[in-house]
């Protein structure tokens, strides 16, 4: 009879993770083995993962847009599909030229030439989206905000490389008033799961991410409507708000954008199953 593998050997960990339902058990075992410092932590990490905690919370980081984003327990795990929102934002920012060029085209007096693009990441969670956009664009003035103190603590570490600042509070309320009318790119991956669909989410999300990070009211669009309604006050002329929705919610999100006076457009990626509503201040 073949001997059963030691619970701390790679094959023992793979067997344990596979039994717990982890589809990529081999890859996850390798990540856990390389992350455990000291090795004595390994057993506890495997236990946490086998009990259903998201791999990213166990490792303490998530990969997003090629960056390693630090992640604390309970903080929303950045989703692969949101890389599409970052790509769209980067493309828009590049297309618009430098802020100085745009200011010259728009014509407001007194704006310093060569100023950095102003990026705000609202409902920032770990700060992954803002950090990734800053890495893609180079020099930006980055601000982020979230209502959850744990998310704010986590985001502060992730936006530090870009010199970003993170504020705690409800949507726009904690942002410095001086940002009004100056934001070139406003990222907002808000909670958008309809209330009665939260129960259908995988247990990893339901049990390890806060309800406030997931649920967006009856049709999932309550937070998005609030963000959209106030966005024109914060966007610079020609600046854009980018929000993620489901494909089904996009028409109602577009209506909300149109009501706010911004010009809506929808972009989607079949590959990433991602839909982004882009709202531009004319
Ligand atoms: C879907 S998660 C997205 C997090 C991050 N943007 C990402 O994509 O990884 C939504 C985030 O919105 C935050 N949030 C929910 N309601 C909020 C509010 N009223 N004001 C500020 N942040 C809020 C939650 O704490 C959570 O971090």
GROMACS .gro file of C-alpha atoms and ligand atoms in nm:
model
  309
    1UNK     CA    1   0.000   0.000   0.000
    2UNK     CA    2   0.152   0.343  -0.094
    3UNK     CA    3   0.233   0.565   0.207
    4UNK     CA    4   0.009   0.876   0.231
    5UNK     CA    5   0.202   1.199   0.175
    6UNK     CA    6   0.315   1.405   0.475
    7UNK     CA    7   0.064   1.690   0.535
    8UNK     CA    8   0.353   1.938   0.500
    9UNK     CA    9   0.496   1.801   0.176
   10UNK     CA   10   0.393   1.968  -0.150
   11UNK     CA   11   0.186   1.666  -0.249
   12UNK     CA   12   0.024   1.657   0.097
   13UNK     CA   13  -0.076   2.023   0.065
   14UNK     CA   14  -0.205   1.969  -0.290
   15UNK     CA   15  -0.419   1.677  -0.168
   16UNK     CA   16  -0.559   1.888   0.118
   17UNK     CA   17  -0.639   2.187  -0.105
   18UNK     CA   18  -0.792   1.970  -0.374
   19UNK     CA   19  -1.017   1.803  -0.116
   20UNK     CA   20  -1.123   2.152  -0.002
   21UNK     CA   21  -1.234   2.234  -0.358
   22UNK     CA   22  -0.940   2.447  -0.476
   23UNK     CA   23  -0.935   2.407  -0.855
   24UNK     CA   24  -0.576   2.528  -0.893
   25UNK     CA   25  -0.445   2.324  -0.600
   26UNK     CA   26  -0.091   2.279  -0.740
   27UNK     CA   27  -0.040   2.650  -0.814
   28UNK     CA   28  -0.186   2.749  -0.478
   29UNK     CA   29   0.036   2.500  -0.293
   30UNK     CA   30   0.345   2.649  -0.461
   31UNK     CA   31   0.239   3.002  -0.367
   32UNK     CA   32   0.170   2.907  -0.005
   33UNK     CA   33   0.500   2.721   0.026
   34UNK     CA   34   0.696   3.014  -0.111
   35UNK     CA   35   0.503   3.270   0.100
   36UNK     CA   36   0.530   3.094   0.438
   37UNK     CA   37   0.798   3.277   0.641
   38UNK     CA   38   0.903   3.105   0.859
   39UNK     CA   39   0.807   2.764   0.724
   40UNK     CA   40   0.630   2.697   1.054
   41UNK     CA   41   0.353   2.929   0.926
   42UNK     CA   42   0.278   2.695   0.641
   43UNK     CA   43   0.042   2.463   0.830
   44UNK     CA   44  -0.168   2.757   0.953
   45UNK     CA   45  -0.181   2.907   0.602
   46UNK     CA   46  -0.293   2.578   0.450
   47UNK     CA   47  -0.559   2.544   0.722
   48UNK     CA   48  -0.693   2.893   0.646
   49UNK     CA   49  -0.705   2.828   0.273
   50UNK     CA   50  -0.864   2.483   0.316
   51UNK     CA   51  -1.129   2.648   0.539
   52UNK     CA   52  -1.228   2.872   0.246
   53UNK     CA   53  -1.042   3.199   0.307
   54UNK     CA   54  -0.946   3.366  -0.024
   55UNK     CA   55  -0.592   3.275  -0.129
   56UNK     CA   56  -0.506   3.645  -0.153
   57UNK     CA   57  -0.599   3.706   0.212
   58UNK     CA   58  -0.389   3.409   0.321
   59UNK     CA   59  -0.089   3.521   0.115
   60UNK     CA   60  -0.133   3.887   0.211
   61UNK     CA   61  -0.119   4.006  -0.148
   62UNK     CA   62  -0.303   3.990  -0.480
   63UNK     CA   63  -0.165   4.024  -0.829
   64UNK     CA   64  -0.333   4.306  -1.021
   65UNK     CA   65  -0.220   4.456  -1.352
   66UNK     CA   66   0.119   4.294  -1.296
   67UNK     CA   67   0.160   4.460  -0.954
   68UNK     CA   68   0.173   4.290  -0.617
   69UNK     CA   69  -0.101   4.458  -0.416
   70UNK     CA   70  -0.085   4.414  -0.038
   71UNK     CA   71  -0.411   4.281   0.101
   72UNK     CA   72  -0.538   4.255   0.457
   73UNK     CA   73  -0.807   4.012   0.576
   74UNK     CA   74  -1.157   4.145   0.507
   75UNK     CA   75  -1.048   4.392   0.238
   76UNK     CA   76  -1.206   4.340  -0.107
   77UNK     CA   77  -0.987   4.123  -0.331
   78UNK     CA   78  -0.924   4.316  -0.656
   79UNK     CA   79  -1.081   4.120  -0.942
   80UNK     CA   80  -0.907   4.037  -1.266
   81UNK     CA   81  -1.199   4.190  -1.461
   82UNK     CA   82  -1.125   4.532  -1.310
   83UNK     CA   83  -0.797   4.539  -1.503
   84UNK     CA   84  -1.018   4.632  -1.798
   85UNK     CA   85  -1.135   4.947  -1.618
   86UNK     CA   86  -0.772   5.044  -1.553
   87UNK     CA   87  -0.681   4.979  -1.919
   88UNK     CA   88  -0.971   5.196  -2.034
   89UNK     CA   89  -0.869   5.474  -1.797
   90UNK     CA   90  -0.506   5.459  -1.913
   91UNK     CA   91  -0.613   5.470  -2.279
   92UNK     CA   92  -0.838   5.772  -2.211
   93UNK     CA   93  -0.567   5.957  -2.025
   94UNK     CA   94  -0.316   5.895  -2.305
   95UNK     CA   95  -0.567   5.989  -2.574
   96UNK     CA   96  -0.647   6.316  -2.399
   97UNK     CA   97  -0.281   6.421  -2.415
   98UNK     CA   98  -0.110   6.577  -2.119
   99UNK     CA   99  -0.326   6.784  -1.882
  100UNK     CA  100  -0.129   7.091  -1.986
  101UNK     CA  101  -0.213   7.028  -2.352
  102UNK     CA  102  -0.576   6.981  -2.260
  103UNK     CA  103  -0.585   7.288  -2.042
  104UNK     CA  104  -0.447   7.485  -2.334
  105UNK     CA  105  -0.723   7.347  -2.559
  106UNK     CA  106  -0.994   7.414  -2.301
  107UNK     CA  107  -0.849   7.747  -2.212
  108UNK     CA  108  -0.887   7.804  -1.837
  109UNK     CA  109  -0.639   8.064  -1.722
  110UNK     CA  110  -0.387   8.009  -1.450
  111UNK     CA  111  -0.328   7.633  -1.474
  112UNK     CA  112   0.038   7.547  -1.447
  113UNK     CA  113   0.191   7.390  -1.755
  114UNK     CA  114   0.321   7.037  -1.710
  115UNK     CA  115   0.092   6.963  -1.416
  116UNK     CA  116   0.039   6.598  -1.338
  117UNK     CA  117  -0.288   6.423  -1.420
  118UNK     CA  118  -0.519   6.419  -1.122
  119UNK     CA  119  -0.653   6.069  -1.051
  120UNK     CA  120  -0.909   5.985  -0.783
  121UNK     CA  121  -0.988   5.626  -0.687
  122UNK     CA  122  -1.322   5.634  -0.506
  123UNK     CA  123  -1.438   5.325  -0.309
  124UNK     CA  124  -1.072   5.227  -0.339
  125UNK     CA  125  -1.063   4.910  -0.124
  126UNK     CA  126  -0.698   4.803  -0.131
  127UNK     CA  127  -0.616   5.092  -0.366
  128UNK     CA  128  -0.533   4.848  -0.644
  129UNK     CA  129  -0.698   5.043  -0.926
  130UNK     CA  130  -0.538   5.376  -0.845
  131UNK     CA  131  -0.198   5.216  -0.786
  132UNK     CA  132  -0.219   5.032  -1.119
  133UNK     CA  133  -0.325   5.341  -1.312
  134UNK     CA  134  -0.047   5.544  -1.153
  135UNK     CA  135   0.204   5.273  -1.251
  136UNK     CA  136   0.070   5.274  -1.607
  137UNK     CA  137   0.075   5.652  -1.651
  138UNK     CA  138   0.388   5.744  -1.458
  139UNK     CA  139   0.363   6.075  -1.275
  140UNK     CA  140   0.010   6.138  -1.146
  141UNK     CA  141  -0.143   6.319  -0.850
  142UNK     CA  142  -0.326   6.029  -0.686
  143UNK     CA  143  -0.602   6.049  -0.426
  144UNK     CA  144  -0.810   5.757  -0.298
  145UNK     CA  145  -1.093   5.715  -0.049
  146UNK     CA  146  -1.298   5.444   0.117
  147UNK     CA  147  -1.548   5.425   0.401
  148UNK     CA  148  -1.389   5.116   0.556
  149UNK     CA  149  -1.096   5.193   0.793
  150UNK     CA  150  -0.934   4.853   0.718
  151UNK     CA  151  -0.941   4.929   0.345
  152UNK     CA  152  -0.795   5.275   0.405
  153UNK     CA  153  -0.503   5.132   0.608
  154UNK     CA  154  -0.434   4.878   0.335
  155UNK     CA  155  -0.468   5.129   0.049
  156UNK     CA  156  -0.219   5.367   0.218
  157UNK     CA  157   0.052   5.103   0.175
  158UNK     CA  158  -0.040   5.033  -0.186
  159UNK     CA  159  -0.052   5.390  -0.311
  160UNK     CA  160   0.263   5.495  -0.127
  161UNK     CA  161   0.486   5.416  -0.428
  162UNK     CA  162   0.288   5.669  -0.634
  163UNK     CA  163   0.296   5.926  -0.354
  164UNK     CA  164  -0.083   5.889  -0.326
  165UNK     CA  165  -0.301   6.003  -0.035
  166UNK     CA  166  -0.592   5.802   0.109
  167UNK     CA  167  -0.889   5.947   0.296
  168UNK     CA  168  -1.156   5.777   0.506
  169UNK     CA  169  -1.525   5.855   0.465
  170UNK     CA  170  -1.841   5.842   0.258
  171UNK     CA  171  -1.774   5.876  -0.117
  172UNK     CA  172  -1.656   6.233  -0.195
  173UNK     CA  173  -1.703   6.368   0.160
  174UNK     CA  174  -1.342   6.318   0.279
  175UNK     CA  175  -1.175   6.451  -0.040
  176UNK     CA  176  -0.997   6.788  -0.017
  177UNK     CA  177  -1.227   7.060  -0.153
  178UNK     CA  178  -0.937   7.180  -0.370
  179UNK     CA  179  -0.990   6.878  -0.597
  180UNK     CA  180  -1.326   7.010  -0.717
  181UNK     CA  181  -1.324   7.068  -1.090
  182UNK     CA  182  -0.967   6.931  -1.120
  183UNK     CA  183  -1.006   6.553  -1.151
  184UNK     CA  184  -0.891   6.415  -1.487
  185UNK     CA  185  -0.970   6.048  -1.417
  186UNK     CA  186  -1.221   5.938  -1.154
  187UNK     CA  187  -1.213   5.561  -1.097
  188UNK     CA  188  -1.502   5.414  -0.900
  189UNK     CA  189  -1.538   5.042  -0.870
  190UNK     CA  190  -1.833   5.073  -0.635
  191UNK     CA  191  -2.029   4.784  -0.480
  192UNK     CA  192  -2.284   4.682  -0.747
  193UNK     CA  193  -2.432   4.344  -0.655
  194UNK     CA  194  -2.814   4.365  -0.622
  195UNK     CA  195  -2.922   4.296  -0.262
  196UNK     CA  196  -3.104   3.972  -0.338
  197UNK     CA  197  -2.808   3.835  -0.536
  198UNK     CA  198  -2.550   3.861  -0.258
  199UNK     CA  199  -2.657   3.517  -0.133
  200UNK     CA  200  -2.563   3.373  -0.475
  201UNK     CA  201  -2.200   3.491  -0.455
  202UNK     CA  202  -1.926   3.236  -0.383
  203UNK     CA  203  -1.870   3.175  -0.010
  204UNK     CA  204  -1.521   3.329  -0.040
  205UNK     CA  205  -1.682   3.665  -0.114
  206UNK     CA  206  -1.985   3.635   0.118
  207UNK     CA  207  -1.785   3.523   0.419
  208UNK     CA  208  -1.457   3.712   0.377
  209UNK     CA  209  -1.549   4.045   0.216
  210UNK     CA  210  -1.778   4.295   0.387
  211UNK     CA  211  -2.135   4.329   0.266
  212UNK     CA  212  -2.070   4.701   0.219
  213UNK     CA  213  -1.799   4.613  -0.034
  214UNK     CA  214  -2.037   4.401  -0.238
  215UNK     CA  215  -2.398   4.518  -0.218
  216UNK     CA  216  -2.533   4.816  -0.408
  217UNK     CA  217  -2.899   4.822  -0.300
  218UNK     CA  218  -3.209   4.676  -0.466
  219UNK     CA  219  -3.085   4.694  -0.826
  220UNK     CA  220  -2.717   4.721  -0.734
  221UNK     CA  221  -2.689   5.078  -0.861
  222UNK     CA  222  -2.752   5.289  -0.549
  223UNK     CA  223  -2.385   5.378  -0.489
  224UNK     CA  224  -2.319   5.423  -0.859
  225UNK     CA  225  -2.608   5.675  -0.883
  226UNK     CA  226  -2.468   5.875  -0.592
  227UNK     CA  227  -2.118   5.874  -0.743
  228UNK     CA  228  -2.249   5.975  -1.084
  229UNK     CA  229  -2.473   6.255  -0.957
  230UNK     CA  230  -2.182   6.433  -0.785
  231UNK     CA  231  -1.911   6.355  -1.040
  232UNK     CA  232  -1.961   6.673  -1.251
  233UNK     CA  233  -1.859   6.882  -0.948
  234UNK     CA  234  -1.523   6.708  -0.925
  235UNK     CA  235  -1.429   6.636  -1.287
  236UNK     CA  236  -1.211   6.875  -1.483
  237UNK     CA  237  -1.344   6.978  -1.825
  238UNK     CA  238  -1.282   6.674  -2.047
  239UNK     CA  239  -1.227   6.453  -1.740
  240UNK     CA  240  -1.394   6.113  -1.713
  241UNK     CA  241  -1.554   5.893  -1.452
  242UNK     CA  242  -1.517   5.517  -1.506
  243UNK     CA  243  -1.742   5.272  -1.323
  244UNK     CA  244  -1.772   4.896  -1.350
  245UNK     CA  245  -2.119   4.737  -1.382
  246UNK     CA  246  -2.262   4.408  -1.503
  247UNK     CA  247  -2.369   4.393  -1.867
  248UNK     CA  248  -2.734   4.381  -1.751
  249UNK     CA  249  -2.699   4.696  -1.539
  250UNK     CA  250  -2.521   4.903  -1.805
  251UNK     CA  251  -2.834   5.061  -1.966
  252UNK     CA  252  -2.957   5.188  -1.626
  253UNK     CA  253  -2.610   5.311  -1.538
  254UNK     CA  254  -2.599   5.499  -1.869
  255UNK     CA  255  -2.934   5.665  -1.781
  256UNK     CA  256  -2.789   5.777  -1.447
  257UNK     CA  257  -2.486   5.924  -1.625
  258UNK     CA  258  -2.702   6.107  -1.876
  259UNK     CA  259  -2.914   6.252  -1.592
  260UNK     CA  260  -2.599   6.393  -1.430
  261UNK     CA  261  -2.515   6.584  -1.750
  262UNK     CA  262  -2.207   6.375  -1.832
  263UNK     CA  263  -2.168   6.206  -2.171
  264UNK     CA  264  -2.195   5.827  -2.137
  265UNK     CA  265  -2.030   5.546  -2.332
  266UNK     CA  266  -2.004   5.174  -2.260
  267UNK     CA  267  -1.692   4.961  -2.313
  268UNK     CA  268  -1.683   4.588  -2.262
  269UNK     CA  269  -1.443   4.297  -2.272
  270UNK     CA  270  -1.577   3.953  -2.350
  271UNK     CA  271  -1.248   3.796  -2.245
  272UNK     CA  272  -1.260   3.945  -1.894
  273UNK     CA  273  -1.641   3.948  -1.871
  274UNK     CA  274  -1.613   4.317  -1.786
  275UNK     CA  275  -1.839   4.615  -1.855
  276UNK     CA  276  -1.731   4.971  -1.786
  277UNK     CA  277  -1.944   5.282  -1.815
  278UNK     CA  278  -1.738   5.587  -1.904
  279UNK     CA  279  -1.888   5.928  -1.826
  280UNK     CA  280  -1.711   6.232  -1.964
  281UNK     CA  281  -1.754   6.596  -1.874
  282UNK     CA  282  -1.791   6.778  -2.203
  283LIG     C1  283  -1.637   4.643  -0.489
  283LIG     S1  284  -1.525   4.704  -0.366
  283LIG     C2  285  -1.401   4.770  -0.476
  283LIG     C3  286  -1.270   4.797  -0.411
  283LIG     C4  287  -1.160   4.840  -0.511
  283LIG     N1  288  -1.201   4.956  -0.585
  283LIG     C5  289  -1.128   4.727  -0.605
  283LIG     O1  290  -1.178   4.725  -0.718
  283LIG     O2  291  -1.053   4.638  -0.564
  283LIG     C6  292  -1.614   4.846  -0.311
  283LIG     C7  293  -1.546   4.930  -0.204
  283LIG     O3  294  -1.634   5.040  -0.177
  283LIG     C8  295  -1.628   5.074  -0.041
  283LIG     N2  296  -1.751   5.149  -0.010
  283LIG     C9  297  -1.878   5.104   0.000
  283LIG     N3  298  -1.961   5.204   0.026
  283LIG    C10  299  -1.886   5.318   0.033
  283LIG    C11  300  -1.915   5.456   0.057
  283LIG     N4  301  -2.041   5.498   0.080
  283LIG     N5  302  -1.814   5.544   0.057
  283LIG    C12  303  -1.686   5.503   0.035
  283LIG     N6  304  -1.652   5.374   0.011
  283LIG    C13  305  -1.751   5.283   0.011
  283LIG    C14  306  -1.614   4.941   0.029
  283LIG     O4  307  -1.560   4.955   0.157
  283LIG    C15  308  -1.523   4.864  -0.069
  283LIG     O5  309  -1.389   4.878  -0.032
   0.00000   0.00000   0.00000
